[in-house]
Short mmCIF file of C-alpha atoms in Angstrom, two decimals:
data_model
loop_
_atom_site.label_atom_id
_atom_site.label_comp_id
_atom_site.label_asym_id
_atom_site.label_seq_id
_atom_site.Cartn_x
_atom_site.Cartn_y
_atom_site.Cartn_z
CA UNK A 15 38.57 17.19 -20.15
CA UNK A 16 35.24 15.54 -20.58
CA UNK A 17 32.49 15.26 -17.82
CA UNK A 18 32.85 11.56 -17.83
CA UNK A 19 36.68 11.76 -17.15
CA UNK A 20 36.04 14.32 -14.41
CA UNK A 21 33.48 12.08 -12.74
CA UNK A 22 36.06 9.14 -12.89
CA UNK A 23 38.64 11.36 -11.40
CA UNK A 24 36.18 12.62 -8.67
CA UNK A 25 35.42 8.99 -7.82
CA UNK A 26 38.98 8.13 -7.39
CA UNK A 27 39.67 11.14 -5.29
CA UNK A 28 36.70 10.37 -3.10
CA UNK A 29 37.95 6.73 -2.46
CA UNK A 30 41.40 8.31 -1.66
CA UNK A 31 39.73 10.76 0.56
CA UNK A 32 38.17 8.08 2.51
CA UNK A 33 41.49 6.28 3.19
CA UNK A 34 43.28 9.73 3.96
CA UNK A 35 40.54 10.74 6.38
CA UNK A 36 40.85 7.46 8.30
CA UNK A 37 44.65 7.65 8.49
CA UNK A 38 44.41 11.40 9.40
CA UNK A 39 42.13 10.57 12.30
CA UNK A 40 44.29 7.79 13.60
CA UNK A 41 47.32 10.18 13.46
CA UNK A 42 45.27 12.79 15.37
CA UNK A 43 44.33 10.19 17.99
CA UNK A 44 47.99 9.27 18.51
CA UNK A 45 47.89 5.74 16.89
CA UNK A 46 45.52 2.81 16.48
CA UNK A 47 45.68 2.11 20.33
CA UNK A 48 44.32 5.47 21.21
CA UNK A 49 41.22 5.51 18.95
CA UNK A 50 39.16 4.83 21.97
CA UNK A 51 39.69 8.35 23.12
CA UNK A 52 38.10 9.87 19.99
CA UNK A 53 34.54 10.92 19.64
CA UNK A 54 34.00 8.98 16.35
CA UNK A 55 35.54 5.90 14.64
CA UNK A 56 38.15 6.31 11.95
CA UNK A 57 35.66 4.93 9.39
CA UNK A 58 33.29 7.82 10.27
CA UNK A 59 36.14 10.31 9.70
CA UNK A 60 36.99 8.73 6.38
CA UNK A 61 33.29 8.85 5.27
CA UNK A 62 32.93 12.47 6.21
CA UNK A 63 36.13 13.22 4.37
CA UNK A 64 34.92 11.34 1.27
CA UNK A 65 31.56 13.43 1.38
CA UNK A 66 33.47 16.50 1.55
CA UNK A 67 35.62 15.59 -1.45
CA UNK A 68 32.97 14.21 -3.80
CA UNK A 69 29.74 16.14 -3.03
CA UNK A 70 30.95 19.86 -3.56
CA UNK A 71 32.88 18.58 -6.73
CA UNK A 72 29.70 16.79 -8.22
CA UNK A 73 27.63 19.73 -7.40
CA UNK A 74 29.92 22.16 -9.05
CA UNK A 75 30.09 19.81 -12.06
CA UNK A 76 26.32 19.75 -12.33
CA UNK A 77 26.12 23.56 -11.83
CA UNK A 78 28.80 23.98 -14.58
CA UNK A 79 26.81 21.85 -16.90
CA UNK A 80 23.79 24.06 -16.49
CA UNK A 81 25.61 27.39 -16.82
CA UNK A 82 28.28 26.78 -19.32
CA UNK A 83 26.20 26.42 -22.47
CA UNK A 84 24.38 29.59 -21.55
CA UNK A 85 27.58 31.69 -21.05
CA UNK A 86 29.18 30.16 -24.17
CA UNK A 87 26.20 30.94 -26.35
CA UNK A 88 26.03 34.41 -25.04
CA UNK A 89 29.68 35.13 -25.80
CA UNK A 90 29.36 33.52 -29.35
CA UNK A 91 26.36 35.66 -30.27
CA UNK A 92 28.04 38.85 -28.95
CA UNK A 93 30.99 37.96 -31.37
CA UNK A 94 28.82 37.74 -34.31
CA UNK A 95 27.68 40.60 -36.55
CA UNK A 96 24.70 42.95 -35.82
CA UNK A 97 22.74 41.39 -38.65
CA UNK A 98 23.06 37.99 -37.27
CA UNK A 99 22.19 39.19 -33.82
CA UNK A 100 18.88 40.79 -35.30
CA UNK A 101 17.77 37.46 -36.51
CA UNK A 102 14.59 35.90 -35.00
CA UNK A 103 14.97 33.40 -32.30
CA UNK A 104 14.29 30.41 -34.53
CA UNK A 105 16.64 31.66 -37.35
CA UNK A 106 19.33 32.43 -34.80
CA UNK A 107 18.95 28.97 -33.27
CA UNK A 108 19.32 27.41 -36.81
CA UNK A 109 22.41 29.65 -37.41
CA UNK A 110 24.13 28.74 -34.07
CA UNK A 111 23.32 25.02 -34.74
CA UNK A 112 25.43 25.43 -37.99
CA UNK A 113 28.17 26.82 -36.09
CA UNK A 114 28.13 24.00 -33.63
CA UNK A 115 28.16 21.43 -36.39
CA UNK A 116 31.18 23.18 -37.90
CA UNK A 117 32.86 23.28 -34.61
CA UNK A 118 32.50 19.60 -34.12
CA UNK A 119 33.99 18.73 -37.60
CA UNK A 120 37.52 19.38 -38.98
CA UNK A 121 38.20 23.06 -39.79
CA UNK A 122 41.07 24.66 -41.80
CA UNK A 123 43.04 27.48 -40.50
CA UNK A 124 41.01 30.62 -41.53
CA UNK A 125 42.92 33.15 -39.60
CA UNK A 126 44.43 34.51 -42.87
CA UNK A 127 41.24 34.73 -44.85
CA UNK A 128 39.87 38.06 -45.72
CA UNK A 129 36.70 36.95 -47.38
CA UNK A 130 33.91 37.71 -45.17
CA UNK A 131 31.10 35.60 -46.74
CA UNK A 132 28.53 34.05 -44.73
CA UNK A 133 30.29 30.79 -44.77
CA UNK A 134 33.51 32.10 -43.72
CA UNK A 135 31.96 34.08 -40.92
CA UNK A 136 30.39 30.83 -39.66
CA UNK A 137 33.72 29.04 -39.86
CA UNK A 138 35.37 31.77 -37.93
CA UNK A 139 32.58 31.62 -35.34
CA UNK A 140 33.02 27.82 -35.14
CA UNK A 141 36.76 28.35 -34.48
CA UNK A 142 35.93 30.73 -31.69
CA UNK A 143 33.41 28.45 -30.29
CA UNK A 144 36.01 25.61 -30.16
CA UNK A 145 38.39 27.88 -28.30
CA UNK A 146 35.69 28.89 -25.85
CA UNK A 147 34.92 25.31 -25.23
CA UNK A 148 38.58 24.38 -24.65
CA UNK A 149 39.03 27.14 -22.25
CA UNK A 150 35.82 26.33 -20.46
CA UNK A 151 36.86 22.67 -20.21
CA UNK A 152 40.16 23.51 -18.72
CA UNK A 153 38.68 25.96 -16.21
CA UNK A 154 35.98 23.51 -15.27
CA UNK A 155 38.48 20.78 -14.61
CA UNK A 156 40.58 23.20 -12.52
CA UNK A 157 37.91 24.56 -10.39
CA UNK A 158 36.39 21.16 -9.58
CA UNK A 159 39.75 19.64 -8.67
CA UNK A 160 40.75 22.58 -6.54
CA UNK A 161 37.23 22.58 -4.81
CA UNK A 162 37.59 18.81 -4.04
CA UNK A 163 41.10 19.20 -2.65
CA UNK A 164 40.30 22.32 -0.69
CA UNK A 165 37.25 20.74 0.99
CA UNK A 166 39.33 17.82 2.05
CA UNK A 167 41.98 19.99 3.46
CA UNK A 168 39.47 22.16 5.28
CA UNK A 169 37.60 19.15 7.00
CA UNK A 170 40.88 17.32 7.89
CA UNK A 171 42.13 20.50 9.49
CA UNK A 172 39.28 20.37 11.84
CA UNK A 173 39.99 16.91 13.05
CA UNK A 174 40.51 16.58 16.76
CA UNK A 175 39.72 14.01 19.44
CA UNK A 176 36.16 15.69 20.35
CA UNK A 177 35.31 16.33 16.57
CA UNK A 178 31.89 14.65 15.95
CA UNK A 179 32.40 13.06 12.59
CA UNK A 180 29.73 10.58 13.25
CA UNK A 181 26.90 13.15 13.78
CA UNK A 182 28.10 15.08 10.65
CA UNK A 183 28.41 12.10 8.39
CA UNK A 184 24.93 10.91 9.44
CA UNK A 185 23.49 14.41 8.68
CA UNK A 186 25.05 14.17 5.15
CA UNK A 187 23.70 10.77 4.73
CA UNK A 188 20.14 11.79 5.64
CA UNK A 189 20.57 14.85 3.28
CA UNK A 190 21.55 12.52 0.34
CA UNK A 191 18.65 10.20 1.00
CA UNK A 192 16.34 13.24 1.23
CA UNK A 193 17.83 14.57 -2.06
CA UNK A 194 17.30 11.21 -3.84
CA UNK A 195 13.69 11.18 -2.70
CA UNK A 196 13.09 14.78 -3.89
CA UNK A 197 14.83 13.95 -7.26
CA UNK A 198 12.54 10.89 -7.69
CA UNK A 199 9.42 12.93 -6.94
CA UNK A 200 10.37 15.82 -9.21
CA UNK A 201 11.36 13.46 -12.01
CA UNK A 202 7.76 11.89 -11.72
CA UNK A 203 6.29 15.28 -11.70
CA UNK A 204 8.33 16.39 -14.67
CA UNK A 205 7.19 13.40 -16.60
CA UNK A 206 3.60 13.79 -15.70
CA UNK A 207 3.72 17.62 -16.61
CA UNK A 208 5.31 16.91 -19.95
CA UNK A 209 2.76 14.45 -20.83
CA UNK A 210 -0.02 16.76 -19.63
CA UNK A 211 1.07 19.76 -21.51
CA UNK A 212 1.31 17.79 -24.75
CA UNK A 213 -2.05 16.27 -24.07
CA UNK A 214 -3.59 19.59 -23.60
CA UNK A 215 -2.38 20.62 -26.93
CA UNK A 216 -4.02 17.36 -28.40
CA UNK A 217 -7.44 18.33 -26.78
CA UNK A 218 -7.30 21.76 -28.34
CA UNK A 219 -7.65 19.78 -31.70
CA UNK A 220 -9.76 16.91 -30.66
CA UNK A 221 -12.85 16.88 -28.41
CA UNK A 222 -12.19 15.26 -25.11
CA UNK A 223 -15.57 13.57 -25.21
CA UNK A 224 -14.84 12.12 -28.64
CA UNK A 225 -11.43 10.75 -27.37
CA UNK A 226 -12.82 9.33 -24.03
CA UNK A 227 -16.14 7.89 -25.53
CA UNK A 228 -15.36 7.51 -29.21
CA UNK A 229 -15.50 3.97 -30.51
CA UNK A 230 -13.59 4.50 -33.62
CA UNK A 231 -9.78 4.68 -33.80
CA UNK A 232 -8.27 5.74 -37.00
CA UNK A 233 -5.76 8.54 -36.32
CA UNK A 234 -4.87 9.01 -40.06
CA UNK A 235 -4.28 12.67 -40.96
CA UNK A 236 -4.43 13.38 -44.64
CA UNK A 237 -1.65 15.58 -46.29
CA UNK A 238 -4.42 17.48 -48.29
CA UNK A 239 -7.78 18.62 -47.08
CA UNK A 240 -9.68 17.21 -49.95
CA UNK A 241 -8.21 13.70 -49.30
CA UNK A 242 -10.59 11.10 -47.91
CA UNK A 243 -10.50 10.71 -44.08
CA UNK A 244 -8.61 13.88 -43.55
CA UNK A 245 -10.25 14.54 -40.23
CA UNK A 246 -9.13 11.22 -38.57
CA UNK A 247 -10.89 9.46 -35.67
CA UNK A 248 -9.54 9.48 -32.22
CA UNK A 249 -12.03 7.41 -30.19
CA UNK A 250 -9.82 5.52 -27.58
CA UNK A 251 -12.40 3.08 -26.41
CA UNK A 252 -11.13 0.20 -28.59
CA UNK A 253 -7.55 0.67 -27.34
CA UNK A 254 -8.48 0.52 -23.60
CA UNK A 255 -10.90 -2.28 -24.40
CA UNK A 256 -8.16 -4.13 -26.02
CA UNK A 257 -5.66 -3.44 -23.34
CA UNK A 258 -8.07 -4.60 -20.61
CA UNK A 259 -9.02 -7.75 -22.63
CA UNK A 260 -5.48 -8.97 -23.02
CA UNK A 261 -4.44 -7.97 -19.52
CA UNK A 262 -7.48 -9.85 -18.00
CA UNK A 263 -6.53 -12.95 -20.03
CA UNK A 264 -2.93 -12.69 -18.87
CA UNK A 265 -3.99 -12.23 -15.23
CA UNK A 266 -6.41 -15.03 -15.45
CA UNK A 267 -3.47 -17.29 -16.04
CA UNK A 268 -0.74 -15.50 -14.03
CA UNK A 269 -2.70 -14.83 -10.87
CA UNK A 270 -3.77 -18.31 -9.87
CA UNK A 271 -0.76 -20.13 -11.10
CA UNK A 272 1.58 -17.53 -9.57
CA UNK A 273 -0.02 -17.45 -6.18
CA UNK A 274 -0.42 -21.38 -5.85
CA UNK A 275 3.04 -21.70 -6.89
CA UNK A 276 4.18 -19.27 -4.13
CA UNK A 277 1.98 -21.13 -1.66
CA UNK A 278 3.50 -24.42 -2.64
CA UNK A 279 7.18 -23.13 -2.57
CA UNK A 280 6.77 -21.41 0.68
CA UNK A 281 4.71 -23.92 2.67
CA UNK A 282 5.04 -27.50 1.02
CA UNK A 283 8.12 -27.64 -0.95
CA UNK A 284 11.31 -29.13 0.59
CA UNK A 285 14.40 -26.79 1.00
CA UNK A 286 16.06 -28.70 -1.73
CA UNK A 287 13.21 -28.36 -4.20
CA UNK A 288 12.69 -24.66 -3.31
CA UNK A 289 16.37 -23.83 -3.94
CA UNK A 290 16.14 -25.34 -7.49
CA UNK A 291 12.58 -24.46 -8.47
CA UNK A 292 12.44 -20.82 -7.46
CA UNK A 293 15.39 -19.57 -9.46
CA UNK A 294 14.25 -21.65 -12.47
CA UNK A 295 10.87 -20.07 -12.29
CA UNK A 296 12.37 -16.58 -12.00
CA UNK A 297 14.45 -17.32 -15.20
CA UNK A 298 11.16 -16.71 -17.13
CA UNK A 299 11.24 -13.03 -15.97
CA UNK A 300 14.58 -12.58 -17.66
CA UNK A 301 13.65 -13.82 -21.05
CA UNK A 302 13.30 -10.87 -23.56
CA UNK A 303 9.68 -10.07 -24.52
CA UNK A 304 10.67 -10.41 -28.20
CA UNK A 305 11.28 -14.08 -27.65
CA UNK A 306 7.83 -14.38 -26.06
CA UNK A 307 6.53 -12.57 -28.97
CA UNK A 308 8.08 -15.12 -31.46
CA UNK A 309 6.65 -17.97 -29.32
CA UNK A 310 3.33 -16.35 -29.40
CA UNK A 311 3.23 -15.57 -33.15
CA UNK A 312 4.84 -18.94 -34.43
CA UNK A 313 3.54 -21.49 -31.93
CA UNK A 314 0.54 -20.37 -29.77
CA UNK A 315 -1.41 -18.28 -32.21
CA UNK A 316 -1.32 -20.99 -35.02
CA UNK A 317 -2.18 -23.72 -32.46
CA UNK A 318 -5.34 -21.64 -31.23
CA UNK A 319 -6.24 -20.85 -34.89
CA UNK A 320 -6.03 -24.53 -35.87
CA UNK A 321 -7.93 -25.69 -32.88
CA UNK A 322 -10.64 -23.26 -33.29
CA UNK A 323 -10.99 -24.06 -36.91
CA UNK A 324 -11.28 -27.72 -36.02
CA UNK A 325 -14.13 -26.82 -33.58
CA UNK A 326 -15.73 -24.70 -36.36
CA UNK A 327 -14.89 -21.35 -34.66
CA UNK A 328 -13.78 -18.25 -36.47
CA UNK A 329 -10.39 -17.48 -35.15
CA UNK A 330 -8.18 -14.54 -36.44
CA UNK A 331 -4.58 -15.51 -37.34
CA UNK A 332 -3.59 -12.89 -34.58
CA UNK A 333 -5.86 -13.01 -31.46
CA UNK A 334 -6.09 -11.48 -28.02
CA UNK A 335 -6.09 -14.96 -26.57
CA UNK A 336 -2.65 -15.92 -27.89
CA UNK A 337 -1.15 -12.60 -26.77
CA UNK A 338 -2.91 -12.93 -23.30
CA UNK A 339 -1.71 -16.48 -22.75
CA UNK A 340 1.82 -15.79 -23.51
CA UNK A 341 1.80 -12.59 -21.56
CA UNK A 342 0.28 -14.52 -18.66
CA UNK A 343 3.20 -17.03 -18.76
CA UNK A 344 5.65 -14.15 -18.88
CA UNK A 345 4.42 -12.55 -15.70
CA UNK A 346 3.97 -15.66 -13.54
CA UNK A 347 7.34 -15.01 -11.98
CA UNK A 348 6.25 -11.51 -10.84
CA UNK A 349 3.36 -12.96 -8.89
CA UNK A 350 5.01 -16.15 -7.62
CA UNK A 351 8.27 -14.54 -6.48
CA UNK A 352 6.84 -11.48 -4.67
CA UNK A 353 3.95 -13.54 -3.21
CA UNK A 354 6.46 -16.04 -1.94
CA UNK A 355 8.43 -13.41 -0.30
CA UNK A 356 5.26 -11.96 1.28
CA UNK A 357 4.24 -15.35 2.71
CA UNK A 358 7.76 -16.03 4.02
CA UNK A 359 7.65 -12.65 5.78
CA UNK A 360 4.55 -13.63 7.90
CA UNK A 361 5.88 -14.58 11.54
CA UNK A 362 6.47 -18.07 11.97
CA UNK A 363 4.81 -17.97 15.30
CA UNK A 364 1.45 -17.15 13.70
CA UNK A 365 1.55 -20.40 11.55
CA UNK A 366 2.69 -22.47 14.62
CA UNK A 367 0.07 -20.87 16.80
CA UNK A 368 -2.70 -21.92 14.30
CA UNK A 369 -1.43 -25.46 14.03
CA UNK A 370 -1.20 -25.77 17.73
CA UNK A 371 -4.84 -24.80 17.92
CA UNK A 372 -5.72 -27.75 15.66
CA UNK A 373 -6.12 -26.16 12.26
CA UNK A 374 -4.81 -28.05 9.32
CA UNK A 375 -2.16 -26.65 7.08
CA UNK A 376 -4.49 -25.65 4.42
CA UNK A 377 -6.74 -23.94 6.93
CA UNK A 378 -3.70 -22.17 8.39
CA UNK A 379 -2.78 -20.86 4.90
CA UNK A 380 -6.32 -19.75 4.22
CA UNK A 381 -7.13 -18.18 7.50
CA UNK A 382 -3.72 -16.85 8.83
CA UNK A 383 -1.05 -16.57 6.21
CA UNK A 384 -3.01 -15.27 3.18
CA UNK A 385 -4.68 -12.47 5.23
CA UNK A 386 -1.38 -11.59 6.91
CA UNK A 387 0.44 -11.45 3.56
CA UNK A 388 -2.40 -9.66 1.71
CA UNK A 389 -0.54 -6.35 1.19
CA UNK A 390 2.49 -8.10 -0.41
CA UNK A 391 0.21 -10.26 -2.58
CA UNK A 392 -1.86 -7.34 -3.72
CA UNK A 393 1.41 -5.55 -4.51
CA UNK A 394 2.55 -8.60 -6.61
CA UNK A 395 -0.85 -8.52 -8.50
CA UNK A 396 -0.43 -4.77 -9.16
CA UNK A 397 3.03 -5.20 -10.48
CA UNK A 398 1.81 -8.02 -12.63
CA UNK A 399 -1.13 -5.85 -13.97
CA UNK A 400 1.15 -2.98 -14.70
CA UNK A 401 3.53 -5.21 -16.58
CA UNK A 402 0.57 -6.60 -18.62
CA UNK A 403 -0.73 -3.12 -19.43
CA UNK A 404 2.70 -1.91 -20.52
CA UNK A 405 3.81 -4.75 -22.70
CA UNK A 406 4.02 -4.03 -26.34
CA UNK A 407 6.12 -6.41 -28.29
CA UNK A 408 3.95 -9.57 -27.56
CA UNK A 409 0.89 -7.73 -28.51
CA UNK A 410 2.34 -6.42 -31.80
CA UNK A 411 3.47 -10.01 -32.92
CA UNK A 412 0.55 -11.93 -31.59
CA UNK A 413 -2.60 -9.74 -31.31
CA UNK A 414 -2.10 -7.49 -34.32
CA UNK A 415 -2.64 -3.83 -34.57
CA UNK A 416 -6.27 -3.62 -35.60
CA UNK A 417 -8.33 -1.31 -33.29
CA UNK A 418 -11.33 -3.54 -32.94
CA UNK A 419 -13.83 -2.86 -30.22
CA UNK A 420 -14.71 -6.57 -29.30
CA UNK A 421 -14.78 -8.76 -26.24
CA UNK A 422 -14.09 -11.82 -28.40
CA UNK A 423 -10.78 -13.28 -27.37
CA UNK A 424 -10.43 -14.89 -30.70
CA UNK A 425 -10.39 -11.60 -32.66
CA UNK A 426 -7.40 -9.29 -33.41
CA UNK A 427 -7.16 -6.29 -31.03
CA UNK A 428 -4.64 -3.78 -30.13
CA UNK A 429 -3.55 -2.06 -27.04
CA UNK A 430 -2.68 1.57 -25.83
CA UNK A 431 1.04 1.00 -25.74
CA UNK A 432 1.26 -0.39 -29.20
CA UNK A 433 -0.71 2.60 -30.60
CA UNK A 434 1.67 4.94 -28.67
CA UNK A 435 4.60 3.34 -30.42
CA UNK A 436 2.81 3.47 -33.78
CA UNK A 437 2.04 7.21 -33.38
CA UNK A 438 5.50 8.24 -32.45
CA UNK A 439 7.08 6.40 -35.46
CA UNK A 440 6.93 7.86 -38.96
CA UNK A 441 7.52 11.23 -40.53
CA UNK A 442 4.48 13.05 -39.42
CA UNK A 443 4.87 16.55 -37.65
CA UNK A 444 5.41 16.48 -34.06
CA UNK A 445 2.57 19.04 -33.28
CA UNK A 446 -0.01 17.17 -35.43
CA UNK A 447 -2.99 15.63 -33.68
CA UNK A 448 -1.80 12.23 -34.73
CA UNK A 449 1.37 12.57 -32.86
CA UNK A 450 0.06 14.36 -29.90
CA UNK A 451 -2.53 11.61 -29.53
CA UNK A 452 0.22 9.44 -28.11
CA UNK A 453 0.68 11.82 -25.19
CA UNK A 454 -3.06 11.84 -24.51
CA UNK A 455 -3.11 8.06 -24.56
CA UNK A 456 -0.07 8.05 -22.08
CA UNK A 457 -1.81 10.40 -19.82
CA UNK A 458 -5.00 8.17 -19.81
CA UNK A 459 -2.76 5.23 -19.14
CA UNK A 460 -1.22 6.97 -16.15
CA UNK A 461 -4.69 7.79 -14.85
CA UNK A 462 -5.79 4.22 -15.30
CA UNK A 463 -2.92 2.68 -13.41
CA UNK A 464 -3.16 5.40 -10.66
CA UNK A 465 -6.78 4.43 -10.20
CA UNK A 466 -5.96 0.73 -10.09
CA UNK A 467 -3.18 1.58 -7.29
CA UNK A 468 -5.83 3.59 -5.32
CA UNK A 469 -8.24 0.90 -5.48
CA UNK A 470 -5.73 -1.80 -4.53
CA UNK A 471 -4.62 0.30 -1.44
CA UNK A 472 -8.20 0.70 -0.32
CA UNK A 473 -8.66 -3.04 -0.58
CA UNK A 474 -5.52 -3.88 1.33
CA UNK A 475 -6.48 -1.43 4.14
CA UNK A 476 -9.89 -2.89 4.39
CA UNK A 477 -9.14 -6.65 4.43
CA UNK A 478 -5.52 -6.97 5.74
CA UNK A 479 -4.92 -8.49 9.13
CA UNK A 480 -2.50 -6.53 11.37
CA UNK A 481 -0.42 -8.38 13.92
CA UNK A 482 1.84 -6.83 16.52
#
């Protein structure tokens, strides 16, 4: 039985346990009319029963998924000959991988074969591996189902009028919330550590100073030492400059348009207009970025090029301006929607008090609403900046992939994320500096966004208005 089927069965059992726990508690109380004599409500008994059914089963399934491959591999290796067991770790891994591939494909019955050639030994091992997996699958399903049912029987047997199901279910709920928080934190740390370790390998090959302050990005590593340009150049300044340039253009459009739109929708628009306009604006956020990329490459970039040439300017066919404009349009809904929510969250009494003191509506917005909603507005801007920094498709299609160090918005530039994608595609070795440079760029991007968040938090704490 596959893990997916087991999860489905556990889910159904959990739902059934909820109903069974409710019915059992009602029966213990002596009927629906006697529920008032119980310490907790039937729904809380049902919730506790569902927890007892699902959580141990899921935990056992997770634990089994970690332990099973280790035990099966150990049994498989012990069944092989001494010569195979004496192989190096890498060769043994390749040997076992061949056996796994054979076990996943159709095999003939080899029980009667006497030829002990290497291929036959592998096929026999594959048959043994298949048997081990089948037995492990049946054992896993049996243990998990028994655990789920036994847990339900145990908790139901403790039901009585004074049983505190409410307190126990609340404790389990808090534990679940805490577990989810810990998983999120450790996932973030895991991502950061994996990027950090690969980046350290990169910095063993390339000087940190050359990477941080170099102005030439040409990560081509030659296959032969005598080939021209075999050393490569990993100066990341042009990439971050291109990222900042395009993000700045995008925010120049998205920030004012999005914020003013939010002010209009929250303070001036009629309820009917707001009901229609806000969902239509948010549709922009659901359009795939590749569609924006086509729009930028086929409409905006040619328009900018033709207009620039008519004015006597030298405009590249792919420019930072085209990518920045389209990216700005794309992230307008992020700014407007979140800013609108922040403005609407300001207590109505503040606005009414300001108007009662004689302030105009625009003065109230400027002096009361915007300071009170500043944390939410800054958060909207940060989300928009992060979206702009992380965008790839629009840049590839509209701004090109040339790592030019320039502040000219009419020139072709590239960004960090585009180069990360470029570095991780192709047939180069994973431990080559060219590939590892992607992790170094990712680490620097993480540090940059972290600094932006820290600066924004300090700005919010300094200028926000607090109201009791």
